[in-house]
Amino acid sequence: MHGKRILLIIGGGIAAYKSCELIRLIRRAGGEVTCVLTEGGSHFVTAMTLAALSENPVHTTLWDLRNEVEMGHIQLSRQADLVVVCPATANMLAKMAAGIADDLATTLILATDKPVLAVPAMNVRMWLNAATQANVATLRGRAITVIDPEDGAMACGEYGPGRLPEPPQVLDAIRAALREPGPLTGRHVLVTAGPTHEAIDPVRYIANRSSGLQGFAIAEAAAQAGARVTLVAGPVTLPTPFGVTRVNVESAREMAAAVDAAQGVDAAVMVAAVADWHVAGAPDRKIKKDGSGQPPALVLVENPDILATLCASPRRPRLVVGFAAETHDVIAHAKAKLARKGADWIVANDVSGDVMGGSRNAVHIVSAGGVENIPEAPKHAIAAALIERIARALD
Ligand code: CTP
């Protein structure tokens, strides 16, 4: 972020106090901040605070741009690399969508030729109101980035979506908005991750030890490389990486349907540890002990092979990468899976140690061209190495 100039517009909501921390984070990351404080925002934070934190003059009204001759509003709106509206109130979003310019902030937004990032924060009903949702859709349609607010308890005592994300997350969004096009810009990458849960009855399930960490790291690396990313995630509690569209599923059959629904995929990376079987005729009521001392007999039925189905489909992505978690004969099993499933690469990892749930991994990329070893590294580094190779293969 070194040398990047952020024009930070602070709207009138209680979340305005978080913009103070955001200024510190941007500056610590090497960026420069110039603040524009709306009349509403000035009821929550003072220009003095913002000036002290940003070490720059704070602009408050159109008519107060003392140096209109040398620092007109047009120049102020264009000298930044990125315009960030944080917090963006419902009123601010409505004015932006309508093209209203009736104060300094809205005039700058209308006059800018730079990317605009809006970080909404408001009461849950205001956020969910059809008017606000329509305004957000309009803005997104104009290539303005609008971050979804977080779910949680609100200052007004209600609960739901509307909270401003924490400043480190807003900083991530700013970094992403500033990013130059990456090697996967314009590509759609599909990633499956995590385990699947196969119901025995409504309260019990069959699962495996997959943490989802490697798949989520790959989704994040693909997004950072500029790709549009769809992450089909089994039941894990990991946060969604920034810029990734997540589809949550439980069972292998739900995962198969979500993969089938993904359109226009250039590369699919199937990291999920899909359960091989589901329980036939799982009842919709809890199974009770019948007093005989005999356990219930579970009949297992094989799940669809999502990877093999995708490889055989007419909509097969140009590059399909499977994973193989093995405890022995790692390369031999990976080679067999490559042939059996029709994938371009199988990324084989030895899970005899603590790879599942651990933060490090070591993999072998097995393809028709041979075997490439990526030595042990943190899972995010393995993800970056893999994404670099995927970008090269798609080029
Ligand atoms: N896979 C899949 N659908 C399944 C089973 C596996 O899409 N029903 C995918 C996984 O996401 C992974 C690859 O196939 O990319 C290999 O998964 P793995 O569980 O190692 O292979 P299996 O075919 O289940 O073979 P086995 O369990 O016998 O080793």
CSV table of C-alpha atoms and ligand atoms in Angstrom, one decimal:
chain,number,residue,atom,x,y,z
A,1,MET,CA,0.0,0.0,0.0
A,2,HIS,CA,3.1,2.2,0.0
A,3,GLY,CA,2.4,5.6,-1.4
A,4,LYS,CA,-1.3,4.9,-2.1
A,5,ARG,CA,-3.6,7.8,-1.4
A,6,ILE,CA,-7.0,7.1,0.2
A,7,LEU,CA,-9.8,9.7,0.3
A,8,LEU,CA,-11.8,8.6,3.3
A,9,ILE,CA,-15.4,9.9,3.5
A,10,ILE,CA,-16.9,9.4,6.9
A,11,GLY,CA,-20.7,9.2,7.0
A,12,GLY,CA,-23.0,9.9,9.9
A,13,GLY,CA,-23.4,6.7,11.9
A,14,ILE,CA,-22.1,5.3,15.2
A,15,ALA,CA,-19.7,3.1,13.3
A,16,ALA,CA,-17.8,6.3,12.4
A,17,TYR,CA,-15.6,5.7,15.4
A,18,LYS,CA,-14.1,2.7,13.7
A,19,SER,CA,-12.9,4.9,10.9
A,20,CYS,CA,-10.4,6.4,13.4
A,21,GLU,CA,-8.8,2.9,13.8
A,22,LEU,CA,-9.0,2.4,10.0
A,23,ILE,CA,-6.9,5.6,9.5
A,24,ARG,CA,-4.2,4.2,11.8
A,25,LEU,CA,-4.2,0.8,10.0
A,26,ILE,CA,-3.9,2.4,6.5
A,27,ARG,CA,-1.1,4.6,7.6
A,28,ARG,CA,0.7,1.7,9.3
A,29,ALA,CA,0.5,-0.2,6.0
A,30,GLY,CA,2.2,2.8,4.2
A,31,GLY,CA,-0.9,4.5,2.8
A,32,GLU,CA,-1.8,8.2,3.1
A,33,VAL,CA,-5.3,9.3,4.2
A,34,THR,CA,-7.2,12.5,3.5
A,35,CYS,CA,-10.5,12.7,5.4
A,36,VAL,CA,-13.8,14.2,4.4
A,37,LEU,CA,-16.2,14.5,7.3
A,38,THR,CA,-19.9,14.7,6.6
A,39,GLU,CA,-22.2,16.9,8.7
A,40,GLY,CA,-23.7,13.6,10.1
A,41,GLY,CA,-20.3,12.1,10.7
A,42,SER,CA,-19.2,15.2,12.7
A,43,HIS,CA,-21.7,14.2,15.4
A,44,PHE,CA,-19.8,11.0,16.0
A,45,VAL,CA,-16.1,11.9,15.5
A,46,THR,CA,-14.4,15.3,15.4
A,47,ALA,CA,-12.4,16.8,12.6
A,48,MET,CA,-9.6,17.4,15.2
A,49,THR,CA,-9.4,13.6,15.8
A,50,LEU,CA,-9.2,12.8,12.1
A,51,ALA,CA,-6.7,15.5,11.4
A,52,ALA,CA,-4.5,14.3,14.2
A,53,LEU,CA,-4.6,10.7,13.1
A,54,SER,CA,-4.3,11.4,9.4
A,55,GLU,CA,-1.8,14.3,9.8
A,56,ASN,CA,-3.7,15.9,6.9
A,57,PRO,CA,-6.3,18.7,6.8
A,58,VAL,CA,-9.9,17.4,7.1
A,59,HIS,CA,-12.4,18.7,4.6
A,60,THR,CA,-16.0,19.3,5.9
A,61,THR,CA,-18.0,21.5,3.5
A,62,LEU,CA,-17.9,22.4,-0.1
A,63,TRP,CA,-17.9,26.1,0.8
A,64,ASP,CA,-15.1,25.6,3.2
A,65,LEU,CA,-12.6,24.5,0.6
A,66,ARG,CA,-10.6,27.6,1.3
A,67,ASN,CA,-8.3,27.0,-1.6
A,68,GLU,CA,-10.9,26.4,-4.2
A,69,VAL,CA,-8.6,28.0,-6.6
A,70,GLU,CA,-5.8,25.5,-6.0
A,71,MET,CA,-7.6,22.6,-4.3
A,72,GLY,CA,-11.0,22.6,-5.9
A,73,HIS,CA,-13.4,19.7,-5.2
A,74,ILE,CA,-12.6,18.2,-8.6
A,75,GLN,CA,-9.0,17.9,-7.8
A,76,LEU,CA,-9.7,16.6,-4.3
A,77,SER,CA,-11.8,13.9,-5.8
A,78,ARG,CA,-9.2,12.8,-8.3
A,79,GLN,CA,-5.9,13.1,-6.5
A,80,ALA,CA,-6.6,9.9,-4.5
A,81,ASP,CA,-6.0,6.4,-5.7
A,82,LEU,CA,-9.2,5.1,-4.1
A,83,VAL,CA,-12.3,6.8,-2.5
A,84,VAL,CA,-13.5,4.9,0.6
A,85,VAL,CA,-16.9,5.7,2.1
A,86,CYS,CA,-16.8,4.3,5.6
A,87,PRO,CA,-19.3,4.2,7.2
A,88,ALA,CA,-21.7,4.4,4.3
A,89,THR,CA,-25.1,5.2,5.7
A,90,ALA,CA,-28.4,4.2,4.0
A,91,ASN,CA,-28.8,7.9,3.1
A,92,MET,CA,-25.4,8.1,1.6
A,93,LEU,CA,-25.9,4.9,-0.5
A,94,ALA,CA,-29.3,6.4,-1.7
A,95,LYS,CA,-27.7,9.6,-2.7
A,96,MET,CA,-24.8,7.8,-4.5
A,97,ALA,CA,-27.3,5.6,-6.4
A,98,ALA,CA,-29.4,8.6,-7.4
A,99,GLY,CA,-26.4,10.8,-8.3
A,100,ILE,CA,-27.3,13.5,-5.8
A,101,ALA,CA,-24.5,15.9,-5.0
A,102,ASP,CA,-25.7,18.2,-2.3
A,103,ASP,CA,-22.7,18.3,0.0
A,104,LEU,CA,-18.9,17.9,-0.2
A,105,ALA,CA,-18.9,14.1,0.2
A,106,THR,CA,-21.5,13.3,-2.4
A,107,THR,CA,-20.1,15.9,-4.8
A,108,LEU,CA,-16.7,14.3,-4.6
A,109,ILE,CA,-18.1,10.8,-5.2
A,110,LEU,CA,-20.0,12.1,-8.3
A,111,ALA,CA,-16.9,13.9,-9.6
A,112,THR,CA,-14.3,11.2,-9.0
A,113,ASP,CA,-12.7,9.2,-11.8
A,114,LYS,CA,-11.2,6.8,-9.3
A,115,PRO,CA,-12.5,3.5,-7.9
A,116,VAL,CA,-15.0,3.8,-5.0
A,117,LEU,CA,-15.4,1.4,-2.1
A,118,ALA,CA,-18.4,1.7,0.1
A,119,VAL,CA,-18.5,0.1,3.6
A,120,PRO,CA,-22.1,0.2,4.8
A,121,ALA,CA,-23.2,0.2,8.4
A,122,MET,CA,-26.7,0.8,9.6
A,123,ASN,CA,-29.7,-0.7,11.4
A,124,VAL,CA,-30.6,-4.2,10.2
A,125,ARG,CA,-34.1,-3.1,9.0
A,126,MET,CA,-32.5,-0.2,7.0
A,127,TRP,CA,-30.0,-2.6,5.4
A,128,LEU,CA,-32.7,-5.2,4.5
A,129,ASN,CA,-35.1,-2.5,3.3
A,130,ALA,CA,-35.9,-3.1,-0.4
A,131,ALA,CA,-34.9,0.5,-1.2
A,132,THR,CA,-31.4,0.1,0.3
A,133,GLN,CA,-31.0,-3.3,-1.4
A,134,ALA,CA,-32.0,-1.8,-4.7
A,135,ASN,CA,-29.5,1.1,-4.2
A,136,VAL,CA,-26.7,-1.4,-3.4
A,137,ALA,CA,-27.5,-3.4,-6.6
A,138,THR,CA,-27.5,-0.2,-8.6
A,139,LEU,CA,-24.1,0.8,-7.2
A,140,ARG,CA,-22.6,-2.6,-7.8
A,141,GLY,CA,-23.9,-2.5,-11.3
A,142,ARG,CA,-21.8,0.6,-11.8
A,143,ALA,CA,-18.7,-1.2,-10.6
A,144,ILE,CA,-18.7,0.5,-7.2
A,145,THR,CA,-17.6,-2.0,-4.6
A,146,VAL,CA,-20.1,-2.4,-1.8
A,147,ILE,CA,-19.0,-4.7,1.1
A,148,ASP,CA,-21.7,-6.7,2.8
A,149,PRO,CA,-22.1,-5.6,6.4
A,150,GLU,CA,-21.5,-8.2,9.2
A,151,ASP,CA,-24.1,-10.0,11.2
A,152,GLY,CA,-24.2,-9.2,14.9
A,153,ALA,CA,-25.5,-7.2,17.8
A,154,MET,CA,-26.0,-3.6,16.9
A,155,ALA,CA,-25.6,-0.4,18.9
A,156,CYS,CA,-29.4,0.1,18.6
A,157,GLY,CA,-30.0,-3.3,20.4
A,158,GLU,CA,-31.2,-5.2,17.4
A,159,TYR,CA,-29.4,-8.2,15.8
A,160,GLY,CA,-28.6,-9.0,12.2
A,161,PRO,CA,-26.7,-7.8,9.2
A,162,GLY,CA,-25.7,-4.1,9.3
A,163,ARG,CA,-22.6,-3.9,11.4
A,164,LEU,CA,-19.5,-2.4,10.0
A,165,PRO,CA,-16.8,-5.1,9.5
A,166,GLU,CA,-13.8,-4.7,11.8
A,167,PRO,CA,-11.1,-2.2,10.6
A,168,PRO,CA,-8.6,-5.0,9.6
A,169,GLN,CA,-11.2,-6.5,7.3
A,170,VAL,CA,-11.9,-3.1,5.8
A,171,LEU,CA,-8.2,-2.7,5.3
A,172,ASP,CA,-8.2,-6.1,3.4
A,173,ALA,CA,-11.0,-4.7,1.2
A,174,ILE,CA,-9.0,-1.6,0.5
A,175,ARG,CA,-5.9,-3.6,-0.4
A,176,ALA,CA,-8.1,-5.7,-2.8
A,177,ALA,CA,-9.6,-2.6,-4.4
A,178,LEU,CA,-6.2,-1.1,-5.0
A,179,ARG,CA,-4.8,-4.2,-6.4
A,180,GLU,CA,-3.5,-4.2,-9.9
A,181,PRO,CA,-5.0,-6.8,-12.2
A,182,GLY,CA,-3.6,-10.3,-11.3
A,183,PRO,CA,-2.6,-13.4,-13.3
A,184,LEU,CA,-6.2,-14.8,-12.8
A,185,THR,CA,-8.1,-11.6,-13.6
A,186,GLY,CA,-11.1,-12.4,-15.7
A,187,ARG,CA,-11.0,-16.1,-14.7
A,188,HIS,CA,-13.6,-18.0,-12.7
A,189,VAL,CA,-12.1,-20.5,-10.2
A,190,LEU,CA,-14.3,-23.1,-8.4
A,191,VAL,CA,-12.9,-24.5,-5.2
A,192,THR,CA,-14.5,-27.3,-3.0
A,193,ALA,CA,-13.2,-27.5,0.6
A,194,GLY,CA,-13.8,-29.1,4.0
A,195,PRO,CA,-15.4,-32.4,4.9
A,196,THR,CA,-19.0,-33.4,4.1
A,197,HIS,CA,-21.4,-34.6,6.8
A,198,GLU,CA,-23.6,-37.5,6.0
A,199,ALA,CA,-26.7,-37.8,8.2
A,200,ILE,CA,-27.4,-40.9,10.2
A,201,ASP,CA,-30.5,-39.2,11.6
A,202,PRO,CA,-31.3,-35.6,12.3
A,203,VAL,CA,-28.8,-35.4,15.2
A,204,ARG,CA,-26.0,-37.7,14.1
A,205,TYR,CA,-23.7,-37.8,11.1
A,206,ILE,CA,-20.6,-39.5,9.6
A,207,ALA,CA,-17.7,-37.0,9.0
A,208,ASN,CA,-14.0,-36.9,8.5
A,209,ARG,CA,-11.1,-34.9,9.9
A,210,SER,CA,-10.7,-32.3,7.1
A,211,SER,CA,-10.4,-28.8,8.5
A,212,GLY,CA,-11.0,-27.0,5.2
A,213,LEU,CA,-7.8,-24.9,5.8
A,214,GLN,CA,-6.0,-25.9,2.6
A,215,GLY,CA,-9.1,-25.4,0.4
A,216,PHE,CA,-9.9,-22.0,2.0
A,217,ALA,CA,-6.2,-20.9,1.5
A,218,ILE,CA,-6.5,-21.8,-2.2
A,219,ALA,CA,-9.7,-19.9,-2.6
A,220,GLU,CA,-8.1,-16.9,-1.0
A,221,ALA,CA,-4.9,-17.1,-3.1
A,222,ALA,CA,-7.1,-17.3,-6.3
A,223,ALA,CA,-9.0,-14.2,-5.2
A,224,GLN,CA,-5.8,-12.4,-4.5
A,225,ALA,CA,-4.6,-13.3,-8.0
A,226,GLY,CA,-7.7,-11.5,-9.4
A,227,ALA,CA,-10.0,-14.5,-10.0
A,228,ARG,CA,-13.7,-14.6,-9.4
A,229,VAL,CA,-13.9,-17.4,-6.9
A,230,THR,CA,-16.8,-19.7,-5.9
A,231,LEU,CA,-16.0,-21.7,-2.8
A,232,VAL,CA,-18.3,-24.6,-2.1
A,233,ALA,CA,-17.6,-25.3,1.5
A,234,GLY,CA,-18.5,-28.3,3.6
A,235,PRO,CA,-19.4,-27.7,7.3
A,236,VAL,CA,-16.5,-25.7,8.8
A,237,THR,CA,-16.4,-22.6,10.8
A,238,LEU,CA,-13.6,-20.8,8.9
A,239,PRO,CA,-14.2,-17.2,7.9
A,240,THR,CA,-14.9,-16.6,4.2
A,241,PRO,CA,-11.7,-15.2,2.5
A,242,PHE,CA,-12.2,-11.6,1.2
A,243,GLY,CA,-13.7,-11.4,-2.3
A,244,VAL,CA,-14.8,-15.0,-2.3
A,245,THR,CA,-18.4,-16.2,-3.0
A,246,ARG,CA,-19.1,-19.0,-0.5
A,247,VAL,CA,-21.8,-21.7,-1.0
A,248,ASN,CA,-22.3,-23.7,2.2
A,249,VAL,CA,-23.2,-27.3,1.9
A,250,GLU,CA,-23.5,-30.3,4.3
A,251,SER,CA,-23.6,-33.5,2.4
A,252,ALA,CA,-21.7,-34.9,-0.7
A,253,ARG,CA,-25.0,-34.8,-2.7
A,254,GLU,CA,-25.5,-31.1,-1.8
A,255,MET,CA,-21.8,-30.4,-2.8
A,256,ALA,CA,-22.4,-32.2,-6.1
A,257,ALA,CA,-25.4,-30.0,-6.8
A,258,ALA,CA,-23.5,-26.8,-5.9
A,259,VAL,CA,-20.6,-27.7,-8.2
A,260,ASP,CA,-23.1,-28.5,-11.0
A,261,ALA,CA,-24.7,-25.1,-10.6
A,262,ALA,CA,-21.4,-23.2,-11.0
A,263,GLN,CA,-21.4,-21.6,-14.5
A,264,GLY,CA,-18.5,-20.6,-16.7
A,265,VAL,CA,-15.7,-22.1,-14.6
A,266,ASP,CA,-12.2,-21.9,-16.0
A,267,ALA,CA,-10.4,-24.0,-13.3
A,268,ALA,CA,-11.8,-26.2,-10.6
A,269,VAL,CA,-9.8,-27.2,-7.6
A,270,MET,CA,-11.5,-30.0,-5.7
A,271,VAL,CA,-9.9,-30.0,-2.3
A,272,ALA,CA,-12.9,-31.3,-0.3
A,273,ALA,CA,-12.6,-34.5,1.5
A,274,VAL,CA,-15.9,-35.8,0.2
A,275,ALA,CA,-17.4,-38.7,2.2
A,276,ASP,CA,-17.5,-41.8,0.1
A,277,TRP,CA,-20.8,-43.1,1.4
A,278,HIS,CA,-24.1,-41.8,2.8
A,279,VAL,CA,-26.6,-43.7,4.9
A,280,ALA,CA,-29.4,-45.2,2.9
A,281,GLY,CA,-32.8,-44.0,4.0
A,282,ALA,CA,-31.6,-41.9,6.9
A,283,PRO,CA,-34.8,-41.4,9.0
A,284,ASP,CA,-36.0,-37.9,9.7
A,285,ARG,CA,-36.6,-38.8,13.4
A,286,LYS,CA,-33.8,-39.5,15.9
A,287,ILE,CA,-33.0,-43.3,16.1
A,288,LYS,CA,-33.7,-44.5,19.7
A,289,LYS,CA,-32.2,-47.5,21.4
A,290,ASP,CA,-34.8,-50.3,21.3
A,291,GLY,CA,-33.7,-52.0,24.5
A,292,SER,CA,-32.4,-55.1,22.8
A,293,GLY,CA,-28.7,-54.1,23.1
A,294,GLN,CA,-28.4,-54.4,19.4
A,295,PRO,CA,-26.9,-51.4,17.5
A,296,PRO,CA,-29.0,-50.2,14.5
A,297,ALA,CA,-27.8,-51.6,11.1
A,298,LEU,CA,-26.7,-48.8,8.8
A,299,VAL,CA,-26.7,-49.4,5.1
A,300,LEU,CA,-24.1,-47.3,3.3
A,301,VAL,CA,-24.6,-46.2,-0.4
A,302,GLU,CA,-21.8,-44.8,-2.5
A,303,ASN,CA,-21.9,-41.0,-3.0
A,304,PRO,CA,-21.6,-39.5,-6.5
A,305,ASP,CA,-18.0,-38.8,-7.5
A,306,ILE,CA,-18.1,-35.0,-7.9
A,307,LEU,CA,-14.7,-34.7,-9.5
A,308,ALA,CA,-15.2,-37.6,-12.0
A,309,THR,CA,-18.7,-36.2,-12.9
A,310,LEU,CA,-17.3,-32.7,-13.5
A,311,CYS,CA,-14.4,-34.1,-15.7
A,312,ALA,CA,-16.9,-36.1,-17.8
A,313,SER,CA,-19.4,-33.3,-18.2
A,314,PRO,CA,-19.8,-31.2,-21.4
A,315,ARG,CA,-19.2,-28.1,-19.2
A,316,ARG,CA,-15.8,-29.4,-18.1
A,317,PRO,CA,-13.5,-26.5,-17.0
A,318,ARG,CA,-10.3,-26.2,-19.0
A,319,LEU,CA,-8.3,-27.2,-15.9
A,320,VAL,CA,-9.5,-29.7,-13.3
A,321,VAL,CA,-7.4,-30.3,-10.3
A,322,GLY,CA,-8.2,-33.1,-7.8
A,323,PHE,CA,-6.6,-33.7,-4.4
A,324,ALA,CA,-5.7,-37.0,-2.9
A,325,ALA,CA,-5.3,-37.5,0.8
A,326,GLU,CA,-3.4,-40.7,1.2
A,327,THR,CA,-1.7,-42.4,4.2
A,328,HIS,CA,0.5,-44.7,2.1
A,329,ASP,CA,1.8,-45.3,-1.5
A,330,VAL,CA,0.9,-41.6,-2.1
A,331,ILE,CA,2.2,-41.1,-5.7
A,332,ALA,CA,0.9,-44.5,-6.9
A,333,HIS,CA,-2.6,-43.8,-5.6
A,334,ALA,CA,-2.5,-40.3,-7.1
A,335,LYS,CA,-1.5,-41.7,-10.5
A,336,ALA,CA,-4.4,-44.2,-10.4
A,337,LYS,CA,-6.8,-41.4,-9.4
A,338,LEU,CA,-5.6,-39.2,-12.2
A,339,ALA,CA,-6.5,-41.9,-14.7
A,340,ARG,CA,-9.7,-43.0,-13.0
A,341,LYS,CA,-11.2,-39.6,-12.5
A,342,GLY,CA,-10.1,-37.8,-15.7
A,343,ALA,CA,-8.5,-34.8,-13.9
A,344,ASP,CA,-5.6,-32.8,-15.3
A,345,TRP,CA,-3.6,-32.8,-12.1
A,346,ILE,CA,-3.9,-34.7,-8.8
A,347,VAL,CA,-2.4,-32.9,-5.9
A,348,ALA,CA,-1.3,-35.7,-3.6
A,349,ASN,CA,-0.6,-35.2,0.1
A,350,ASP,CA,0.5,-37.6,2.7
A,351,VAL,CA,-2.0,-37.3,5.6
A,352,SER,CA,-0.4,-40.0,7.7
A,353,GLY,CA,1.0,-37.2,10.0
A,354,ASP,CA,-0.9,-34.1,11.3
A,355,VAL,CA,-1.7,-32.5,7.9
A,356,MET,CA,-5.4,-32.7,8.5
A,357,GLY,CA,-6.2,-29.8,10.8
A,358,GLY,CA,-2.5,-28.7,10.8
A,359,SER,CA,-1.2,-25.4,9.4
A,360,ARG,CA,1.5,-27.0,7.1
A,361,ASN,CA,1.4,-29.2,4.1
A,362,ALA,CA,3.7,-30.8,1.5
A,363,VAL,CA,2.3,-31.9,-1.8
A,364,HIS,CA,3.2,-33.7,-5.1
A,365,ILE,CA,1.5,-32.4,-8.3
A,366,VAL,CA,0.9,-35.5,-10.4
A,367,SER,CA,0.0,-34.9,-14.0
A,368,ALA,CA,0.4,-36.7,-17.4
A,369,GLY,CA,3.7,-34.7,-17.6
A,370,GLY,CA,5.2,-36.2,-14.4
A,371,VAL,CA,5.4,-35.4,-10.7
A,372,GLU,CA,6.4,-32.1,-9.2
A,373,ASN,CA,7.1,-31.9,-5.5
A,374,ILE,CA,6.3,-28.8,-3.5
A,375,PRO,CA,8.2,-29.1,-0.2
A,376,GLU,CA,6.7,-28.6,3.2
A,377,ALA,CA,5.4,-25.1,3.8
A,378,PRO,CA,2.5,-23.3,5.5
A,379,LYS,CA,-0.8,-24.1,3.7
A,380,HIS,CA,-1.2,-20.5,2.4
A,381,ALA,CA,2.3,-20.8,0.7
A,382,ILE,CA,1.3,-24.2,-0.8
A,383,ALA,CA,-1.9,-22.4,-2.0
A,384,ALA,CA,0.1,-19.6,-3.6
A,385,ALA,CA,2.4,-22.0,-5.4
A,386,LEU,CA,-0.5,-23.9,-6.8
A,387,ILE,CA,-2.4,-20.8,-7.9
A,388,GLU,CA,0.7,-19.6,-9.7
A,389,ARG,CA,0.9,-22.9,-11.6
A,390,ILE,CA,-2.8,-22.8,-12.4
A,391,ALA,CA,-2.5,-19.2,-13.8
A,392,ARG,CA,0.4,-20.4,-16.0
A,393,ALA,CA,-1.6,-23.4,-17.2
A,394,LEU,CA,-4.6,-21.3,-18.2
A,395,ASP,CA,-2.5,-18.7,-20.0
B,1,CTP,N1,-13.9,-36.6,-4.7
B,1,CTP,C1,-15.1,-36.2,-5.2
B,1,CTP,N2,-16.3,-36.9,-5.0
B,1,CTP,C2,-16.2,-38.0,-4.2
B,1,CTP,C3,-15.0,-38.5,-3.7
B,1,CTP,C4,-13.8,-37.7,-4.0
B,1,CTP,O1,-15.2,-35.2,-5.9
B,1,CTP,N3,-17.3,-38.7,-3.9
B,1,CTP,C5,-12.7,-35.8,-5.1
B,1,CTP,C6,-12.0,-35.2,-3.9
B,1,CTP,O2,-12.5,-33.8,-3.7
B,1,CTP,C7,-10.6,-35.2,-4.4
B,1,CTP,C8,-10.5,-36.4,-5.2
B,1,CTP,O3,-11.8,-36.8,-5.6
B,1,CTP,O4,-10.3,-34.1,-5.2
B,1,CTP,C9,-9.9,-37.6,-4.5
B,1,CTP,O5,-10.5,-37.8,-3.3
B,1,CTP,P1,-10.2,-39.1,-2.4
B,1,CTP,O6,-11.2,-39.1,-1.2
B,1,CTP,O7,-8.8,-39.1,-2.1
B,1,CTP,O8,-10.6,-40.2,-3.5
B,1,CTP,P2,-11.6,-41.3,-3.5
B,1,CTP,O9,-12.1,-41.4,-4.9
B,1,CTP,O10,-12.6,-41.2,-2.4
B,1,CTP,O11,-10.7,-42.6,-3.3
B,1,CTP,P3,-10.3,-43.4,-1.9
B,1,CTP,O12,-11.2,-42.8,-0.8
B,1,CTP,O13,-10.7,-44.8,-2.3
B,1,CTP,O14,-8.9,-43.2,-1.7
